[in-house]
Coordinates of N, CA and C in Angstrom, one line a residue:
M21 N 9.6 179.5 157.8 CA 9.6 180.9 157.9 C 9.0 181.3 159.3
K22 N 8.0 180.6 159.8 CA 7.4 180.9 161.1 C 8.2 180.2 162.1
V23 N 8.8 180.9 163.0 CA 9.7 180.3 164.0 C 8.9 179.3 164.9
I24 N 7.7 179.7 165.2 CA 6.9 178.9 166.1 C 6.7 177.5 165.5
M25 N 6.7 177.3 164.2 CA 6.5 176.0 163.6 C 7.6 175.0 164.0
T26 N 8.7 175.5 164.5 CA 9.8 174.5 164.9 C 9.3 173.6 166.0
V27 N 8.3 174.0 166.7 CA 7.8 173.2 167.8 C 6.9 172.1 167.3
A28 N 6.4 172.2 166.1 CA 5.4 171.3 165.6 C 5.8 169.8 165.7
A29 N 7.1 169.6 165.4 CA 7.6 168.2 165.4 C 7.4 167.6 166.8
L30 N 7.5 168.4 167.8 CA 7.4 167.9 169.2 C 6.0 167.4 169.6
V31 N 5.0 168.0 168.9 CA 3.6 167.7 169.4 C 2.8 167.0 168.3
S32 N 3.4 166.6 167.2 CA 2.6 166.0 166.1 C 1.9 164.7 166.6
Q33 N 2.5 163.9 167.4 CA 1.9 162.7 167.9 C 1.0 162.9 169.1
A34 N 1.6 163.7 170.1 CA 0.8 163.9 171.3 C -0.5 164.7 171.1
A35 N -0.5 165.5 170.0 CA -1.7 166.3 169.8 C -2.9 165.5 169.5
L36 N -2.7 164.3 169.0 CA -3.9 163.4 168.7 C -4.7 163.1 169.9
A37 N -4.0 163.0 171.1 CA -4.7 162.6 172.3 C -5.5 163.8 172.9
T38 N -5.1 165.0 172.6 CA -5.8 166.1 173.2 C -7.0 166.6 172.4
V39 N -7.3 166.1 171.2 CA -8.4 166.6 170.4 C -9.6 165.6 170.5
V40 N -9.5 164.6 171.2 CA -10.6 163.6 171.3 C -11.9 164.2 171.7
W41 N -11.8 165.1 172.8 CA -13.0 165.7 173.3 C -13.7 166.5 172.3
A42 N -13.0 167.1 171.4 CA -13.6 168.0 170.4 C -14.5 167.3 169.4
Q43 N -14.4 166.0 169.4 CA -15.2 165.2 168.5 C -16.6 164.9 169.0
T44 N -16.8 165.2 170.3 CA -18.1 164.9 170.9 C -19.2 165.8 170.2
D45 N -20.4 165.2 170.3 CA -21.6 165.9 169.7 C -22.2 167.0 170.6
N46 N -21.7 167.0 171.9 CA -22.2 167.9 172.9 C -21.6 169.3 172.7
A47 N -22.3 170.2 172.1 CA -21.7 171.5 171.9 C -21.4 172.3 173.2
E48 N -22.2 172.0 174.2 CA -22.0 172.7 175.5 C -20.7 172.3 176.1
D49 N -20.5 170.9 176.1 CA -19.2 170.4 176.7 C -18.0 170.9 175.9
R50 N -18.1 171.0 174.6 CA -17.0 171.5 173.8 C -16.8 173.0 174.2
F51 N -17.8 173.8 174.3 CA -17.7 175.2 174.7 C -17.0 175.3 176.0
V52 N -17.4 174.5 177.0 CA -16.7 174.6 178.3 C -15.2 174.2 178.2
E53 N -14.9 173.1 177.6 CA -13.5 172.7 177.5 C -12.7 173.7 176.6
S54 N -13.3 174.2 175.6 CA -12.5 175.1 174.7 C -12.1 176.4 175.6
N55 N -13.1 176.9 176.3 CA -12.8 178.1 177.1 C -11.9 177.8 178.3
L56 N -12.0 176.6 178.9 CA -11.1 176.3 179.9 C -9.6 176.2 179.4
N57 N -9.5 175.5 178.2 CA -8.2 175.5 177.6 C -7.6 176.9 177.3
S58 N -8.4 177.7 176.7 CA -8.0 179.0 176.4 C -7.6 179.8 177.6
V59 N -8.4 179.7 178.7 CA -8.0 180.4 179.9 C -6.8 179.8 180.6
F60 N -6.6 178.5 180.5 CA -5.4 177.9 181.1 C -4.2 178.3 180.4
Y61 N -4.2 178.3 179.0 CA -3.1 178.8 178.2 C -2.8 180.3 178.5
H62 N -3.8 181.1 178.8 CA -3.6 182.5 179.1 C -2.8 182.6 180.4
E63 N -3.2 181.9 181.4 CA -2.6 181.9 182.7 C -1.2 181.3 182.6
L64 N -1.0 180.3 181.8 CA 0.3 179.8 181.6 C 1.2 180.8 181.0
G65 N 0.7 181.7 180.1 CA 1.4 182.8 179.5 C 2.0 183.7 180.6
H66 N 1.2 184.0 181.6 CA 1.7 184.8 182.7 C 2.8 184.1 183.5
A67 N 2.7 182.8 183.7 CA 3.8 182.1 184.3 C 5.0 182.1 183.5
V68 N 4.9 181.9 182.2 CA 6.1 181.9 181.4 C 6.8 183.3 181.4
I69 N 6.0 184.3 181.3 CA 6.5 185.7 181.3 C 7.3 186.0 182.6
D70 N 6.7 185.5 183.7 CA 7.3 185.7 185.0 C 8.6 184.9 185.1
L71 N 8.5 183.6 184.9 CA 9.6 182.7 185.2 C 10.8 182.8 184.2
M72 N 10.5 183.2 183.0 CA 11.5 183.4 182.0 C 12.0 184.9 181.9
Q73 N 11.3 185.7 182.7 CA 11.7 187.1 182.8 C 11.7 187.8 181.4
L74 N 10.5 187.5 180.7 CA 10.4 188.0 179.3 C 10.1 189.5 179.3
P75 N 10.7 190.3 178.4 CA 10.3 191.7 178.3 C 9.0 191.8 177.6
I76 N 8.1 192.6 178.1 CA 6.8 192.8 177.5 C 6.6 194.3 177.2
F77 N 6.5 194.6 175.9 CA 6.3 196.0 175.5 C 4.8 196.3 175.3
G78 N 4.1 196.6 176.3 CA 2.6 196.7 176.2 C 2.0 196.0 177.4
Q79 N 0.7 195.8 177.3 CA 0.0 195.1 178.3 C 0.3 193.6 178.4
E80 N 0.7 193.2 179.6 CA 1.0 191.7 179.8 C -0.3 190.9 179.5
E81 N -1.5 191.4 179.8 CA -2.7 190.6 179.5 C -2.8 190.4 178.0
D82 N -2.5 191.3 177.2 CA -2.5 191.1 175.8 C -1.5 190.1 175.3
A83 N -0.3 190.1 175.9 CA 0.7 189.1 175.5 C 0.3 187.7 175.9
A84 N -0.4 187.6 177.1 CA -0.9 186.3 177.5 C -2.0 185.8 176.5
D85 N -2.9 186.7 176.1 CA -3.9 186.4 175.1 C -3.3 185.9 173.8
V86 N -2.2 186.5 173.4 CA -1.6 186.1 172.1 C -1.0 184.7 172.3
L87 N -0.3 184.4 173.4 CA 0.2 183.1 173.6 C -0.9 182.0 173.6
S88 N -2.0 182.3 174.2 CA -3.1 181.4 174.2 C -3.6 181.0 172.8
V89 N -3.7 182.0 171.9 CA -4.1 181.8 170.5 C -3.0 181.0 169.8
L90 N -1.8 181.3 170.0 CA -0.7 180.6 169.3 C -0.7 179.1 169.8
M91 N -1.0 178.8 171.0 CA -1.0 177.5 171.5 C -2.1 176.7 170.9
I92 N -3.3 177.3 170.8 CA -4.4 176.7 170.1 C -4.0 176.3 168.7
H93 N -3.4 177.3 168.0 CA -3.0 177.1 166.6 C -2.0 175.9 166.5
E94 N -1.1 175.8 167.5 CA 0.0 174.9 167.4 C -0.3 173.5 167.9
L95 N -1.1 173.4 169.0 CA -1.2 172.1 169.7 C -2.3 171.3 169.2
F96 N -3.3 171.8 168.4 CA -4.4 171.1 168.0 C -4.4 170.8 166.4
E97 N -4.9 169.7 166.0 CA -5.1 169.5 164.6 C -6.1 170.5 164.1
E98 N -6.2 170.8 162.8 CA -6.9 171.9 162.3 C -8.4 171.9 162.7
D99 N -9.1 170.8 162.5 CA -10.5 170.8 162.8 C -10.8 171.2 164.3
A100 N -10.0 170.5 165.1 CA -10.1 170.8 166.6 C -9.7 172.2 166.9
A101 N -8.7 172.7 166.3 CA -8.2 174.1 166.6 C -9.3 175.1 166.2
Q102 N -10.0 174.9 165.1 CA -11.1 175.8 164.7 C -12.2 175.7 165.7
I103 N -12.5 174.6 166.3 CA -13.6 174.4 167.3 C -13.2 175.2 168.5
V104 N -12.0 175.1 169.0 CA -11.5 175.7 170.2 C -11.5 177.3 170.0
A105 N -11.0 177.7 168.9 CA -10.9 179.2 168.6 C -12.3 179.7 168.5
Y106 N -13.2 179.0 167.8 CA -14.6 179.5 167.7 C -15.3 179.6 169.0
D107 N -15.2 178.6 169.9 CA -15.8 178.7 171.2 C -15.2 179.7 172.1
A108 N -13.9 179.8 172.0 CA -13.2 180.8 172.9 C -13.6 182.2 172.5
A109 N -13.7 182.4 171.2 CA -14.2 183.7 170.8 C -15.6 184.1 171.3
F110 N -16.5 183.1 171.3 CA -17.8 183.3 171.8 C -17.8 183.4 173.3
G111 N -16.8 182.9 174.0 CA -16.6 183.1 175.4 C -16.4 184.6 175.7
F112 N -15.6 185.2 174.9 CA -15.4 186.7 175.0 C -16.7 187.4 174.7
Q113 N -17.4 187.0 173.7 CA -18.7 187.7 173.4 C -19.7 187.5 174.5
A114 N -19.7 186.3 175.1 CA -20.7 186.1 176.2 C -20.3 187.0 177.4
E115 N -19.0 187.2 177.7 CA -18.6 188.1 178.8 C -18.9 189.5 178.5
A116 N -18.8 189.9 177.2 CA -19.1 191.3 176.8 C -20.6 191.6 177.0
E117 N -21.4 190.6 176.7 CA -22.9 190.8 176.8 C -23.3 190.7 178.2
A118 N -22.6 190.1 179.1 CA -23.0 190.0 180.5 C -22.6 191.2 181.3
R119 N -21.6 191.9 180.8 CA -21.1 193.1 181.5 C -22.1 194.3 181.4
D120 N -22.1 195.1 182.4 CA -22.9 196.3 182.4 C -22.0 197.4 182.0
G121 N -21.8 197.5 180.7 CA -20.9 198.5 180.1 C -19.5 198.0 179.9
T122 N -18.6 198.8 179.4 CA -17.2 198.4 179.2 C -16.4 199.0 180.2
Y123 N -15.5 198.1 180.8 CA -14.7 198.5 181.9 C -13.3 198.9 181.4
F124 N -13.2 200.2 181.0 CA -12.0 200.7 180.4 C -10.8 200.8 181.4
W125 N -11.1 200.7 182.7 CA -10.1 200.8 183.7 C -9.4 199.4 183.9
D126 N -10.0 198.3 183.4 CA -9.6 197.0 183.7 C -8.2 196.7 183.0
V127 N -7.4 195.9 183.6 CA -6.1 195.5 183.1 C -6.3 194.7 181.8
H128 N -7.4 194.0 181.6 CA -7.7 193.3 180.4 C -8.3 194.3 179.4
G129 N -8.1 194.1 178.1 CA -8.8 194.9 177.1 C -10.3 194.6 177.1
P130 N -11.1 195.4 176.5 CA -12.5 195.1 176.4 C -12.8 193.8 175.7
D131 N -13.7 193.0 176.2 CA -14.0 191.7 175.7 C -14.3 191.7 174.2
E132 N -15.0 192.8 173.7 CA -15.2 192.8 172.3 C -14.0 192.9 171.5
Q133 N -13.0 193.6 172.0 CA -11.7 193.7 171.3 C -10.9 192.4 171.4
R134 N -11.0 191.8 172.6 CA -10.3 190.5 172.7 C -10.9 189.4 171.8
Y135 N -12.2 189.5 171.5 CA -12.9 188.7 170.6 C -12.3 188.8 169.2
Y136 N -12.2 190.1 168.7 CA -11.7 190.3 167.4 C -10.2 190.0 167.3
N137 N -9.4 190.3 168.3 CA -8.0 190.0 168.3 C -7.8 188.5 168.2
L138 N -8.6 187.7 168.9 CA -8.5 186.3 168.8 C -8.8 185.8 167.4
V139 N -9.9 186.2 166.9 CA -10.3 185.8 165.6 C -9.3 186.2 164.5
C140 N -8.8 187.4 164.6 CA -7.8 187.9 163.6 C -6.5 187.1 163.7
L141 N -6.0 186.9 164.9 CA -4.7 186.2 165.0 C -4.8 184.8 164.6
F142 N -5.9 184.1 165.0 CA -6.1 182.7 164.6 C -6.3 182.6 163.1
Y143 N -7.1 183.5 162.5 CA -7.2 183.5 161.0 C -5.9 183.7 160.3
G144 N -5.1 184.6 160.9 CA -3.8 184.9 160.3 C -2.8 183.8 160.2
G145 N -3.1 182.8 161.1 CA -2.2 181.6 161.2 C -2.4 180.7 160.0
S146 N -3.5 180.8 159.3 CA -3.8 179.9 158.1 C -5.0 180.5 157.3
V147 N -4.7 181.6 156.6 CA -5.7 182.3 155.9 C -6.5 181.5 154.9
D148 N -5.8 180.5 154.3 CA -6.4 179.7 153.3 C -7.5 178.7 153.8
T149 N -7.2 178.2 155.0 CA -8.1 177.2 155.6 C -9.1 177.8 156.6
R150 N -9.0 179.1 157.0 CA -9.8 179.7 158.0 C -10.6 180.9 157.6
E151 N -10.7 181.0 156.2 CA -11.5 182.1 155.7 C -13.0 182.0 156.1
E152 N -13.5 180.8 156.0 CA -14.9 180.7 156.3 C -15.2 181.0 157.8
L153 N -14.3 180.5 158.7 CA -14.4 180.8 160.1 C -14.4 182.3 160.4
A154 N -13.4 183.0 159.7 CA -13.3 184.4 159.9 C -14.6 185.1 159.5
D155 N -15.2 184.7 158.4 CA -16.4 185.3 157.9 C -17.6 185.0 158.8
E156 N -17.6 183.8 159.3 CA -18.8 183.4 160.2 C -18.7 184.2 161.5
L157 N -17.5 184.5 161.9 CA -17.3 185.2 163.2 C -17.3 186.7 163.0
G158 N -17.5 187.2 161.8 CA -17.8 188.6 161.5 C -16.5 189.5 161.5
L159 N -15.4 188.9 161.1 CA -14.1 189.7 161.0 C -14.2 190.6 159.8
P160 N -14.1 191.9 160.0 CA -14.3 192.8 158.9 C -13.1 192.7 157.9
E161 N -13.4 193.0 156.7 CA -12.3 193.0 155.7 C -11.2 193.9 156.0
E162 N -11.5 195.0 156.6 CA -10.4 196.0 157.0 C -9.4 195.4 157.9
R163 N -9.9 194.5 158.8 CA -9.0 193.9 159.8 C -8.3 192.7 159.2
K164 N -9.0 192.0 158.3 CA -8.5 190.8 157.7 C -7.1 191.1 157.0
D165 N -7.0 192.3 156.4 CA -5.9 192.6 155.6 C -4.6 192.5 156.4
S166 N -4.7 192.7 157.8 CA -3.4 192.8 158.6 C -3.2 191.5 159.4
C167 N -4.2 190.6 159.3 CA -4.1 189.4 160.2 C -2.9 188.5 160.0
E168 N -2.6 188.3 158.8 CA -1.4 187.4 158.5 C -0.1 188.0 159.0
D169 N 0.0 189.3 158.9 CA 1.2 190.0 159.4 C 1.2 190.0 160.9
E170 N 0.0 190.1 161.5 CA -0.1 190.1 163.0 C 0.3 188.7 163.5
F171 N -0.2 187.7 162.8 CA 0.2 186.4 163.3 C 1.7 186.2 163.1
Q172 N 2.3 186.6 162.0 CA 3.7 186.5 161.8 C 4.5 187.2 162.9
L173 N 4.1 188.4 163.3 CA 4.7 189.1 164.4 C 4.7 188.4 165.7
A174 N 3.5 187.8 166.0 CA 3.3 187.1 167.2 C 4.2 185.8 167.2
S175 N 4.2 185.2 166.0 CA 5.0 184.0 165.9 C 6.5 184.3 166.1
D176 N 7.0 185.4 165.5 CA 8.4 185.7 165.6 C 8.7 186.1 167.0
S177 N 7.7 186.6 167.8 CA 8.0 187.0 169.2 C 8.0 185.8 170.1
W178 N 7.0 185.0 170.0 CA 6.8 183.9 170.9 C 7.5 182.6 170.5
G179 N 7.7 182.5 169.2 CA 8.3 181.3 168.7 C 9.6 180.8 169.3
P180 N 10.6 181.8 169.5 CA 11.9 181.4 170.1 C 11.6 181.0 171.6
V181 N 10.6 181.6 172.2 CA 10.3 181.2 173.6 C 9.8 179.8 173.7
L182 N 8.9 179.4 172.8 CA 8.4 178.1 172.8 C 9.4 177.1 172.5
E183 N 10.3 177.5 171.6 CA 11.4 176.6 171.2 C 12.3 176.3 172.4
D184 N 12.6 177.4 173.2 CA 13.5 177.3 174.4 C 12.8 176.4 175.4
M185 N 11.4 176.6 175.5 CA 10.7 175.8 176.5 C 10.8 174.3 176.2
S186 N 10.9 173.9 175.0 CA 11.0 172.5 174.7 C 12.3 171.8 175.2
K187 N 13.2 172.7 175.7 CA 14.5 172.2 176.2 C 14.6 172.2 177.7
L188 N 13.6 172.9 178.4 CA 13.7 173.0 179.8 C 13.2 171.8 180.6
K189 N 13.5 171.7 181.8 CA 13.2 170.5 182.6 C 12.1 170.7 183.6
G190 N 11.7 171.9 183.9 CA 10.7 172.1 184.9 C 9.4 171.5 184.4
R191 N 8.5 171.2 185.3 CA 7.2 170.5 185.0 C 6.0 171.2 185.6
L192 N 4.9 171.1 185.0 CA 3.6 171.5 185.6 C 3.2 170.4 186.6
L193 N 2.9 170.7 187.8 CA 2.6 169.8 188.9 C 1.1 170.0 189.3
F194 N 0.3 169.0 188.9 CA -1.1 169.1 189.2 C -1.3 168.5 190.6
K195 N -1.7 169.4 191.6 CA -1.8 169.0 193.0 C -3.1 169.3 193.6
S196 N -4.1 169.4 192.8 CA -5.5 169.8 193.3 C -6.1 168.6 194.0
K197 N -7.0 168.9 195.0 CA -7.7 167.9 195.7 C -9.2 167.8 195.1
E198 N -9.6 168.7 194.3 CA -10.9 168.7 193.7 C -11.0 167.6 192.8
K199 N -12.2 166.9 192.8 CA -12.5 165.9 191.9 C -13.8 166.2 191.1
N200 N -13.6 166.8 190.0 CA -14.8 167.2 189.2 C -14.3 167.3 187.7
S201 N -15.2 167.7 186.8 CA -14.8 167.7 185.4 C -13.8 168.7 185.1
V202 N -13.7 169.8 185.8 CA -12.7 170.8 185.6 C -11.3 170.3 186.0
S203 N -11.2 169.6 187.1 CA -9.9 169.1 187.5 C -9.5 168.0 186.6
E204 N -10.4 167.2 186.1 CA -10.1 166.1 185.2 C -9.5 166.7 183.9
M205 N -10.2 167.7 183.4 CA -9.7 168.3 182.1 C -8.4 169.0 182.3
I206 N -8.2 169.7 183.4 CA -6.9 170.4 183.6 C -5.8 169.4 183.8
A207 N -6.1 168.3 184.6 CA -5.1 167.2 184.8 C -4.6 166.6 183.5
R208 N -5.6 166.4 182.6 CA -5.2 165.8 181.2 C -4.3 166.8 180.5
E209 N -4.7 168.1 180.6 CA -3.9 169.1 179.8 C -2.5 169.3 180.4
V210 N -2.4 169.2 181.7 CA -1.1 169.2 182.3 C -0.2 168.1 181.9
E211 N -0.8 166.9 181.9 CA -0.1 165.7 181.4 C 0.4 165.9 179.9
F212 N -0.5 166.4 179.1 CA -0.2 166.6 177.7 C 0.9 167.7 177.5
L213 N 0.8 168.8 178.2 CA 1.8 169.9 178.1 C 3.2 169.5 178.6
N214 N 3.2 168.6 179.6 CA 4.5 168.1 180.1 C 5.2 167.3 179.1
K215 N 4.5 166.7 178.1 CA 5.1 165.9 177.1 C 5.7 166.8 176.0
T216 N 5.3 168.1 176.0 CA 5.7 169.0 174.9 C 6.6 170.1 175.3
Y217 N 6.4 170.7 176.5 CA 7.2 171.8 177.0 C 7.8 171.6 178.3
G218 N 8.8 172.4 178.7 CA 9.4 172.4 180.0 C 9.4 173.9 180.5
F219 N 9.7 174.1 181.7 CA 9.7 175.4 182.3 C 10.9 175.6 183.2
P220 N 11.3 176.8 183.5 CA 12.5 177.1 184.2 C 12.5 176.4 185.6
Q221 N 11.3 176.2 186.1 CA 11.1 175.5 187.4 C 9.7 174.8 187.4
D222 N 9.5 173.9 188.4 CA 8.2 173.3 188.5 C 7.1 174.4 188.8
I223 N 5.9 174.2 188.3 CA 4.8 175.1 188.5 C 3.6 174.3 189.0
E224 N 3.1 174.7 190.1 CA 1.9 174.0 190.6 C 0.7 174.5 189.9
V225 N -0.2 173.6 189.6 CA -1.5 173.9 188.9 C -2.6 173.4 189.8
N226 N -3.4 174.2 190.3 CA -4.5 173.9 191.2 C -5.8 174.1 190.7
V227 N -6.8 173.3 190.9 CA -8.2 173.5 190.7 C -8.9 173.5 192.1
E228 N -9.5 174.6 192.4 CA -10.1 174.7 193.8 C -11.3 175.7 193.7
A229 N -12.1 175.6 194.7 CA -13.2 176.5 194.9 C -12.7 177.8 195.3
C230 N -13.1 178.9 194.6 CA -12.6 180.2 194.9 C -13.7 181.2 195.4
G231 N -15.0 180.8 195.2 CA -16.1 181.6 195.5 C -16.5 182.5 194.3
E232 N -15.8 182.3 193.2 CA -16.1 183.1 192.0 C -15.5 182.3 190.8
A233 N -16.0 182.6 189.6 CA -15.5 182.1 188.4 C -14.2 182.9 188.0
N234 N -13.1 182.3 188.2 CA -11.8 183.1 188.0 C -10.7 182.1 187.7
A235 N -9.6 182.6 187.2 CA -8.4 181.9 187.1 C -7.2 182.9 187.2
F236 N -6.1 182.5 187.8 CA -5.0 183.5 188.0 C -3.7 182.8 188.2
Y237 N -2.6 183.5 187.9 CA -1.3 183.1 188.2 C -0.8 183.9 189.4
D238 N -0.4 183.3 190.4 CA 0.0 183.9 191.7 C 1.5 184.2 191.6
L239 N 1.9 185.4 191.5 CA 3.3 185.8 191.4 C 4.1 185.4 192.7
N240 N 3.5 185.4 193.8 CA 4.1 185.2 195.1 C 4.6 183.7 195.3
V241 N 3.7 182.8 194.9 CA 4.0 181.4 195.0 C 4.3 180.7 193.7
Q242 N 4.1 181.5 192.6 CA 4.4 181.0 191.3 C 3.6 179.7 190.9
S243 N 2.3 179.9 191.1 CA 1.4 178.8 190.8 C 0.2 179.3 190.0
I244 N -0.5 178.4 189.3 CA -1.7 178.7 188.5 C -2.9 178.1 189.2
T245 N -3.9 178.8 189.4 CA -5.2 178.4 190.0 C -6.3 178.5 189.0
I246 N -7.1 177.5 188.8 CA -8.3 177.5 188.0 C -9.4 177.3 189.0
C247 N -10.3 178.2 189.1 CA -11.4 178.0 190.0 C -12.5 177.1 189.5
S248 N -12.9 176.2 190.3 CA -13.9 175.2 189.9 C -15.2 175.8 189.5
E249 N -15.5 177.0 190.0 CA -16.8 177.7 189.6 C -16.8 178.0 188.2
F250 N -15.7 177.9 187.5 CA -15.7 178.3 186.1 C -16.6 177.5 185.2
E251 N -16.7 176.2 185.6 CA -17.6 175.3 184.7 C -19.0 175.8 184.7
S252 N -19.6 176.0 185.9 CA -21.0 176.5 185.9 C -21.2 177.8 185.3
H253 N -20.2 178.7 185.4 CA -20.2 180.0 184.7 C -20.2 179.8 183.2
L254 N -19.4 179.0 182.7 CA -19.3 178.8 181.3 C -20.6 178.1 180.8
R255 N -21.2 177.2 181.5 CA -22.4 176.6 181.1 C -23.6 177.6 181.1
A256 N -23.5 178.5 182.0 CA -24.5 179.6 182.0 C -24.4 180.5 180.8
Q257 N -23.1 180.8 180.5 CA -22.8 181.6 179.3 C -23.3 180.9 178.1
F258 N -23.1 179.6 177.9 CA -23.5 178.9 176.8 C -25.0 179.0 176.6
S259 N -25.7 178.9 177.7 CA -27.2 178.9 177.6 C -27.8 180.2 177.1
K260 N -27.0 181.2 177.2 CA -27.4 182.6 176.8 C -27.0 182.9 175.4
L261 N -26.1 182.2 174.8 CA -25.6 182.5 173.5 C -26.6 182.1 172.4

């Protein structure tokens, strides 16, 4: 029934390799990697929207957030997926707490709303197994009622795209010169995703110092950049949670 599930057969074996980190006892390391994965999938969403010329009815940032959650749901085994979703949600909470007010002018939605959207969409992907997680993360009953339908809508929208991506030949090209834990994690993720998806053309993925904790897809050169400063930023977030 869920179109996105047609991709599952392509990743059932490869997914085992990408969840090893989630079994570590170091909660801070898990938080860092969960949020880096979530951010990387978000930027990948911008690349897919651009290169596949997908129509977006609404904010593109919201569409990229949705793809990030769907990829967490699809690419990880259940226990690991819950860890990633849990930590990524708290990443939004930490950003909300660090901000001096809500920036309603920003192209991204308020972090508090992104938090609940993530929790609802992830919960909607498997309401029977994720009830406890939704309760622990404070998802109100009023929102719970619509989450399964929200996930189904997201699945129906992005599922055919992911299915098409499984047939494309373009690759993610990791070309960064940085040698640190961020570059190592992104390099592993690039290798993993190249076993699962293709793209209309090759996409460079860079990890570099940017002078700020940021990540972005560059429309002009059609590349993804993850700033190495993100790791220290995420560790500082974790210490405050």
